[in-house]
Short mmCIF file of C-alpha atoms and ligand atoms in Angstrom, two decimals:
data_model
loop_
_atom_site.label_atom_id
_atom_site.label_comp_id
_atom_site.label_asym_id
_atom_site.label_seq_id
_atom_site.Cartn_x
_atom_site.Cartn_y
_atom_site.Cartn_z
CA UNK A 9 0.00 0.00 0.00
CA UNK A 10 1.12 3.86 -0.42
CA UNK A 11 0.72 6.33 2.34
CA UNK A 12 1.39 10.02 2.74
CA UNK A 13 3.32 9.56 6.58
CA UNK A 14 3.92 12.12 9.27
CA UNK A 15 7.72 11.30 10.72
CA UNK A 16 7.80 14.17 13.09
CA UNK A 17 5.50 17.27 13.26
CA UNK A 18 6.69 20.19 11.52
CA UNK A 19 7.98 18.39 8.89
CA UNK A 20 6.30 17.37 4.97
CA UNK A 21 4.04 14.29 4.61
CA UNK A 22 6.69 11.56 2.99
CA UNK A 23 4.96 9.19 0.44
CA UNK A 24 5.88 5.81 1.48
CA UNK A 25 5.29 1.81 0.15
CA UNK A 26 4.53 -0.39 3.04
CA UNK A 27 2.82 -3.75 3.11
CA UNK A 28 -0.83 -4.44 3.14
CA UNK A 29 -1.93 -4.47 6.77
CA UNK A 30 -3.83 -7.60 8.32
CA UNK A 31 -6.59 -6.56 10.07
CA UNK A 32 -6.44 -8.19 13.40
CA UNK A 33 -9.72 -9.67 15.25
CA UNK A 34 -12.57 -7.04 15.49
CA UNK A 35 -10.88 -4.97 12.46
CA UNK A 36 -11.97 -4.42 8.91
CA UNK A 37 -8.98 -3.77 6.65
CA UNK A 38 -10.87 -0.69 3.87
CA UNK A 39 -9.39 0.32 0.43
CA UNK A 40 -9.54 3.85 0.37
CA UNK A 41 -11.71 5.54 -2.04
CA UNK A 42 -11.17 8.87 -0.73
CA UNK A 43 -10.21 10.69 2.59
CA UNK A 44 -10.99 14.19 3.95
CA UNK A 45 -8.15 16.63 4.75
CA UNK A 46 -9.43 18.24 8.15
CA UNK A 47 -8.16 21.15 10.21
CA UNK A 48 -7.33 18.55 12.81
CA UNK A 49 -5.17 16.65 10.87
CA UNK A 50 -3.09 20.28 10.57
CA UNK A 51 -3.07 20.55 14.05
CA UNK A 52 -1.15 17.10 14.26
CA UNK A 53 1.27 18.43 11.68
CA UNK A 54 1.79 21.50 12.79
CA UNK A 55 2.71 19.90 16.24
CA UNK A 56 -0.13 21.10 17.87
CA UNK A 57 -1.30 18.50 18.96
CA UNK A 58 1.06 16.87 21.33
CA UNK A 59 0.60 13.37 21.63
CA UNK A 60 0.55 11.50 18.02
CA UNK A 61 1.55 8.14 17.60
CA UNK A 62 4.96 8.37 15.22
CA UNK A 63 5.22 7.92 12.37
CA UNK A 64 1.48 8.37 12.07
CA UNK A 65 -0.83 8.44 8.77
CA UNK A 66 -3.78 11.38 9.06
CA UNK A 67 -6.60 11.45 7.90
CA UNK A 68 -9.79 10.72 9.77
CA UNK A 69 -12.52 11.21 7.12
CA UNK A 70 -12.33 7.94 5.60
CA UNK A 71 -14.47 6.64 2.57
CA UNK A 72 -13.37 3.18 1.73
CA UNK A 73 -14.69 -0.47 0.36
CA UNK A 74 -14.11 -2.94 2.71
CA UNK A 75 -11.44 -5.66 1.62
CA UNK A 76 -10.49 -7.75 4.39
CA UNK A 77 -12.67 -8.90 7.77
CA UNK A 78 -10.46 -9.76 10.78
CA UNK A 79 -12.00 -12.45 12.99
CA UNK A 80 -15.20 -11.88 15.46
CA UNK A 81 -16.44 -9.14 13.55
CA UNK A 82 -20.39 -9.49 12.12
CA UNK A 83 -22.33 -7.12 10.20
CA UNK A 84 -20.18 -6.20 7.22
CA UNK A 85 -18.98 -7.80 3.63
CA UNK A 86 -16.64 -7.45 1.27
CA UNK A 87 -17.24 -4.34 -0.81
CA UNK A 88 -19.71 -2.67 1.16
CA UNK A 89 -18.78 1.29 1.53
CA UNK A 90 -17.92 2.67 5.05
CA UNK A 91 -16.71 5.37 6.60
CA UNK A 92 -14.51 6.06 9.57
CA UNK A 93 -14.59 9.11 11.78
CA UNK A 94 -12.49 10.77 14.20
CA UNK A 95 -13.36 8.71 16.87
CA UNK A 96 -11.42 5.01 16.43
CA UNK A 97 -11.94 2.96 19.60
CA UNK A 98 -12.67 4.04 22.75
CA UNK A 99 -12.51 1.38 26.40
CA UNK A 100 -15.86 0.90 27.23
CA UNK A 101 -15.84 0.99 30.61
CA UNK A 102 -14.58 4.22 32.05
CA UNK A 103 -17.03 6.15 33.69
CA UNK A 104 -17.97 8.00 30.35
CA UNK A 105 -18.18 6.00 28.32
CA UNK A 106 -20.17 4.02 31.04
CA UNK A 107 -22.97 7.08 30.86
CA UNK A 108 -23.14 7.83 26.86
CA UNK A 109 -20.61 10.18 26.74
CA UNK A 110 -17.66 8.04 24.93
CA UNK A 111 -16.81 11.06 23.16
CA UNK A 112 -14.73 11.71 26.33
CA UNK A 113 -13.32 8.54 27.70
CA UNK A 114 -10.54 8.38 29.38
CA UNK A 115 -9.00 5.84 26.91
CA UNK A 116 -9.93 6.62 23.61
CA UNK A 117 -7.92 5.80 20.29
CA UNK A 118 -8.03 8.87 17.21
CA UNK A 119 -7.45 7.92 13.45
CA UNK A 120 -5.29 9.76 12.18
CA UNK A 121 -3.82 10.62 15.11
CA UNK A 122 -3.10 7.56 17.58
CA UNK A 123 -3.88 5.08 15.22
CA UNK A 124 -2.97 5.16 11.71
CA UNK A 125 -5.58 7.12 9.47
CA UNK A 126 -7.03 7.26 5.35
CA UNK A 127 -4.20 9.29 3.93
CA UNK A 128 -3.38 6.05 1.93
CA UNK A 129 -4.69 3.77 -0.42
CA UNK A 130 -5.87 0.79 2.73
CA UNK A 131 -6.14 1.10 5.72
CA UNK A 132 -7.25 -1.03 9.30
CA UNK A 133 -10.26 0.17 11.33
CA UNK A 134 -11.96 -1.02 14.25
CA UNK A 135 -14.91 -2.31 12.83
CA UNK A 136 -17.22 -1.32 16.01
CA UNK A 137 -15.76 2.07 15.32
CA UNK A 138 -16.81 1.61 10.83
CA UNK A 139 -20.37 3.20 9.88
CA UNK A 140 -22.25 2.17 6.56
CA UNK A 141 -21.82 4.70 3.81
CA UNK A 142 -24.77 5.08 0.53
CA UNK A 143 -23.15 2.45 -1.50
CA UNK A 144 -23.76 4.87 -4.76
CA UNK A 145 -22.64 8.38 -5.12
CA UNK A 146 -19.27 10.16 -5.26
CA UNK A 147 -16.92 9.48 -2.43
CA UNK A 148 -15.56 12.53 -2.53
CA UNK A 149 -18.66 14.37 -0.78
CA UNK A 150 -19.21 11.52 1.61
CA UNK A 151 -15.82 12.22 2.69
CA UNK A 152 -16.32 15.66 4.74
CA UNK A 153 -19.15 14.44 6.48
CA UNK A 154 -17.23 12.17 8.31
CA UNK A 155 -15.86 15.00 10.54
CA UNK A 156 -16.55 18.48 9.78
CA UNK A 157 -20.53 17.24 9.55
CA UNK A 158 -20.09 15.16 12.40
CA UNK A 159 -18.46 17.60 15.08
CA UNK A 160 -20.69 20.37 13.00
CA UNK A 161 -23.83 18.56 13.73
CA UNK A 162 -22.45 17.77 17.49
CA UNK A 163 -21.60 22.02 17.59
CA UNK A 164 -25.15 22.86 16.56
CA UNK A 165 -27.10 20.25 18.58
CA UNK A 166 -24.93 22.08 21.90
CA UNK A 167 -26.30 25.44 20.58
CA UNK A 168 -29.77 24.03 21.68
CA UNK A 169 -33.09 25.26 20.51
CA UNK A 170 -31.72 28.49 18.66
CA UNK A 171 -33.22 30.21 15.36
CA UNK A 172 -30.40 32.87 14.43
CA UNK A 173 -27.15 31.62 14.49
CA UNK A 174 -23.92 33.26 14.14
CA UNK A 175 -21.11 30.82 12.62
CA UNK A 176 -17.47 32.31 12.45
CA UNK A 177 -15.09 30.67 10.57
CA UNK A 178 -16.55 29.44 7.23
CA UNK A 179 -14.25 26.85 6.41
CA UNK A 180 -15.66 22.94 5.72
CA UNK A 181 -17.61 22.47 9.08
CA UNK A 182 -19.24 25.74 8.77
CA UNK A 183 -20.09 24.82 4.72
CA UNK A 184 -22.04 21.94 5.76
CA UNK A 185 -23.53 22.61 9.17
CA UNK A 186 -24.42 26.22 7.82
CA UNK A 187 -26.61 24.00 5.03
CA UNK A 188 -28.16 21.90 7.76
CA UNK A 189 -29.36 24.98 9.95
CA UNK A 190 -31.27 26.76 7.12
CA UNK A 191 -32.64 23.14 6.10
CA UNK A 192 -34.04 23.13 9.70
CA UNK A 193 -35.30 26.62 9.07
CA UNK A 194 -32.94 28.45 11.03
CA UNK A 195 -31.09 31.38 10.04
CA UNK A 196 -27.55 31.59 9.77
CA UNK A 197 -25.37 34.93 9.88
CA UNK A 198 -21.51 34.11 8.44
CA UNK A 199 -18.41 35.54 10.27
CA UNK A 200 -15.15 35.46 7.92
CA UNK A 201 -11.65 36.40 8.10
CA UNK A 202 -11.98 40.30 7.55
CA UNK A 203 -11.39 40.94 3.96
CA UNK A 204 -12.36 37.62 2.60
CA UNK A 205 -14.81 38.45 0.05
CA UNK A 206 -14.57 35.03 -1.26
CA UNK A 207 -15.68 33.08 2.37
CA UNK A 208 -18.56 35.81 2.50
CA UNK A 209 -19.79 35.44 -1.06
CA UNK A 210 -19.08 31.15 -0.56
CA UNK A 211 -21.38 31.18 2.41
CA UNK A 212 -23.87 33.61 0.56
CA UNK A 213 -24.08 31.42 -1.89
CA UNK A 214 -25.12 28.61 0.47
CA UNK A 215 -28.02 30.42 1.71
CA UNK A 216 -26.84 32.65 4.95
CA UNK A 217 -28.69 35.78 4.94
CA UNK A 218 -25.68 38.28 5.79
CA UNK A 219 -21.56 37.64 5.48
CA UNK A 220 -19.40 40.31 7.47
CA UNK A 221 -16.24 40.26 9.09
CA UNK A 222 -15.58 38.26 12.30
CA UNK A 223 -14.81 41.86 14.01
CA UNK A 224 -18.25 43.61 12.70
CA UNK A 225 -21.51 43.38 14.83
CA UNK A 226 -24.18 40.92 13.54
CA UNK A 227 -27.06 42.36 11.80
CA UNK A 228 -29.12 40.62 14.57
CA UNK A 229 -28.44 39.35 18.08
CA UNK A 230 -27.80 35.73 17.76
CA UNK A 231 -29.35 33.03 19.67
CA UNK A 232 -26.48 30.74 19.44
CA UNK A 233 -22.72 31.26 18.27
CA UNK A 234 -21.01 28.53 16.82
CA UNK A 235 -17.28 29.15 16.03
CA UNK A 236 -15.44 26.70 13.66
CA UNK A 237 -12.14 29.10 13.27
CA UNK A 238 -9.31 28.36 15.71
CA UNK A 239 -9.08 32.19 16.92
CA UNK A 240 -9.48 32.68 20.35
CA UNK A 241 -10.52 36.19 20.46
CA UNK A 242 -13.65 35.23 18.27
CA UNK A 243 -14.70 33.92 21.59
CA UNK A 244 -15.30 37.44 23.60
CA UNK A 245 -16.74 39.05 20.32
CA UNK A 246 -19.38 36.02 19.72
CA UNK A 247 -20.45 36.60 23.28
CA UNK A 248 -21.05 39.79 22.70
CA UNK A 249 -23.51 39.19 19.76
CA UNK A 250 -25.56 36.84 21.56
CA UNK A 251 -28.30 37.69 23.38
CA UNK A 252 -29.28 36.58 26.67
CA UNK A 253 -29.09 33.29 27.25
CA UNK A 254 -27.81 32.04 24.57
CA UNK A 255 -24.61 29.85 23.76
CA UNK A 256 -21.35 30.19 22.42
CA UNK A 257 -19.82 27.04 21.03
CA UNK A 258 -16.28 26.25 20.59
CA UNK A 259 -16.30 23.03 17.35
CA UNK A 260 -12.26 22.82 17.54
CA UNK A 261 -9.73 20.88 18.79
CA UNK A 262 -7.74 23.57 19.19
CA UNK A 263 -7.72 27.38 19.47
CA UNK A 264 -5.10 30.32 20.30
CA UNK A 265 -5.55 31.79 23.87
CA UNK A 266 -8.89 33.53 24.86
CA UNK A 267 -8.29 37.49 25.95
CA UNK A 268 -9.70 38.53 29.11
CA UNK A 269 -12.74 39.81 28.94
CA UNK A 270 -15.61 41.42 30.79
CA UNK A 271 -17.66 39.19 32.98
CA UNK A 272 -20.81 40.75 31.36
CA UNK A 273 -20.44 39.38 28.18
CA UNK A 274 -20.87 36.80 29.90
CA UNK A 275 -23.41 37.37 32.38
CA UNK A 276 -27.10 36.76 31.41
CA UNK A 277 -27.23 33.35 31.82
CA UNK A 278 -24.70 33.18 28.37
CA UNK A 279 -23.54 29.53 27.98
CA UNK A 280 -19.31 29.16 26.84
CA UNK A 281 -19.01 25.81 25.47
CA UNK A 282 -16.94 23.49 23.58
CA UNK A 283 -17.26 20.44 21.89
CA UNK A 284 -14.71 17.21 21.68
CA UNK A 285 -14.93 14.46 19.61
CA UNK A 286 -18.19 12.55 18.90
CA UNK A 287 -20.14 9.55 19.80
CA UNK A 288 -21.07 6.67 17.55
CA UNK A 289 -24.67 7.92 18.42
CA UNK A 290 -24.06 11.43 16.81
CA UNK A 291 -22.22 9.51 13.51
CA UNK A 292 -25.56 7.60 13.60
CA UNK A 293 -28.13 10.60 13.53
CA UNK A 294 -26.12 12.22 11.20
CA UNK A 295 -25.39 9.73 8.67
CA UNK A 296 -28.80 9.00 8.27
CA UNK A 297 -29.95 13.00 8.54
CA UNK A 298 -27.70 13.93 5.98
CA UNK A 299 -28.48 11.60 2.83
CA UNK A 300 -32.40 13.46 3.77
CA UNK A 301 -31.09 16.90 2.92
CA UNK A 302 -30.42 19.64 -0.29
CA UNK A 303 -26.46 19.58 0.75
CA UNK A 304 -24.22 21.03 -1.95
CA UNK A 305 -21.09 19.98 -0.98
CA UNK A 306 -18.03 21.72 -2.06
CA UNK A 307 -14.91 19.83 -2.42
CA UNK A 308 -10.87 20.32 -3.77
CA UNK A 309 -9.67 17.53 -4.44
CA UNK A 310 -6.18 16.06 -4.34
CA UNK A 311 -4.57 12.92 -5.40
CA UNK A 312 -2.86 10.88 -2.28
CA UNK A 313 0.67 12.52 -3.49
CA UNK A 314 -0.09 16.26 -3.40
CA UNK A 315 -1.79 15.85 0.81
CA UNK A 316 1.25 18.38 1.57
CA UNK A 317 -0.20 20.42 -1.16
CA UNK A 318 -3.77 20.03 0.54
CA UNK A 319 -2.61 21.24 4.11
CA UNK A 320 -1.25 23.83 2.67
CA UNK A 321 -3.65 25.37 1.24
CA UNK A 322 -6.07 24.39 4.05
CA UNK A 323 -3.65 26.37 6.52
CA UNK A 324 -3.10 29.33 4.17
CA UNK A 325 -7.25 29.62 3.46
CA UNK A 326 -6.61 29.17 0.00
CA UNK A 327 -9.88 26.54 -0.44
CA UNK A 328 -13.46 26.80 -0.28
CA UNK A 329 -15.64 24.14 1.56
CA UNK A 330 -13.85 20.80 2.06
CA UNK A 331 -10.38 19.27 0.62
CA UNK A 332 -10.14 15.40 -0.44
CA UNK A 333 -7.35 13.52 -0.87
CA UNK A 334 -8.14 10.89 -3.46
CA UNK A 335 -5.86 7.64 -3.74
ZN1 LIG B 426 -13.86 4.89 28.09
ZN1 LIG B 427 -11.64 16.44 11.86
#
């Protein structure tokens, strides 16, 4: 098999030719049809997050055909699609994952991050941990929903019962999550980079009904905040657009220091949130929520090779909606 391998962060993706892996008992070995280039996986890169396995392969937006089953594992044949999220294997018996919230055990394993990930052409997942794609359609826009609709639907289910919502950041998770609110018929108000036309017109296009800069006041006070960009003084100024009550909710993995701020922006009963990982439960509602909706889904794709390529145009904002890597 080829894979695109981290050696140490802070250094280029190296393509590399290793052997086909054996899926071991409760594992599903998956050829790769196409895998999602996340912000996450530039956090690993970038070294900031600290604790990767090395050498590790990202990628944890996996579309792939299943093409070996290790023993003990039921429910799945050869060829059927599936996708793998984030969230590879967690211990089951810690006291959260013991009260349905797995999402934080206290054991967990990450594709693409402490176990190896879809930036290849195969690769081994834990089959409990494996969710059934449509078998027809392009892989390529199955691919995104794997994490930026999956912690995108878990960041708007957090924002509660809320009918104008702010989103800053417009990157992938915003693209699709921003599609699912107005389906529900909420309404969405888009928060870009100041002086990125081409964000604001992208999520115009998708059906907000404003665009401004993150730094501008919203057109309306928001009921809910979600924030998808990894800017830590977004957090102060999306308090201050929501109204009373209402909740500000961190979707990253990872975000530059919070400034100080007044406790009224706070005050008011305002909720400051954030969301980590996902449970098999959200993949579940979502994969079957999303085949039910209009989502245009807006890719860039890459072949396998040209992931350093991908990053780097994911860190430089260079891309609109969601980039691919395709083996
Ligand atoms: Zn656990
Ligand atoms: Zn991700």
């Amino acid at each position: 098999m080829k894979a695109m391998v981290l050696q140490r962060p802070n250094t280029p993706l190296v393509l590399e030719e290793r052997p086909l892996p054996i899926p071991r008992a409760g594992e599903l070995r998956l050829k790769v049809e196409a895998c999602g280039v996340c912000r996450t996986d530039l956090h690993v890169v970038d070294g900031e997050l600290t604790q990767p396995k090395l050498p590790i392969i990202p990628g944890h937006e996996i579309v792939g055909r299943v093409d070996a089953i290790g023993a003990a594992v039921t429910g799945f044949s050869p060829g059927q699609r599936v996708g793998v999220p984030w969230l590879g294997h967690t211990c089951g018996h810690c006291p959260y994952c013991m009260s349905a919230r797995e999402n934080l055990c206290d054991d967990p394993l990450f594709t693409g991050y402490t176990r190896d990930g879809g930036y290849a052409t195969h690769a081994v997942a834990d089959a409990s941990y494996c969710f059934p794609l449509p078998e027809s359609g392009d892989p390529a826009t199955l691919a995104p929903l794997l994490c930026a609709g999956l912690i995108g639907w878990r960041t708007l289910k957090m924002a509660g019962p809320a009918v104008v919502i702010g989103i800053y950041g417009f990157g992938a998770a915003a693209h699709i999550i921003a599609q699912v609110a107005i389906a529900q018929g909420k309404r969405v108000h888009a928060f870009v980079r100041p002086g990125d036309q081409a964000a604001a017109d992208f999520a115009l296009s998708l059906g907000a009904a404003s665009a401004q800069d993150s730094d501008a006041p919203p057109p309306e006070p928001l009921d809910a905040a979600l924030i998808f960009a990894p800017v830590g003084a977004l957090v102060p100024r999306a308090l201050a657009a929501t109204k009373k009550g209402g909740a500000v909710v961190c979707g990253g993995i990872h975000m530059s220091d919070i400034p100080s701020f007044p406790y009224a922006l706070l005050w008011e009963e305002r909720r400051l949130l954030s969301v980590a990982n996902l449970t098999r439960e959200d993949a579940r509602e979502f994969l079957a929520l999303a085949p039910t909706l209009p989502l245009k889904m807006h890719t860039a794709r890459y072949p396998l090779a040209k992931a350093n390529e991908a990053l780097a145009d994911l860190r430089e904002g260079r891309l609109q909606g969601a980039a691919v890597l395709i083996p």
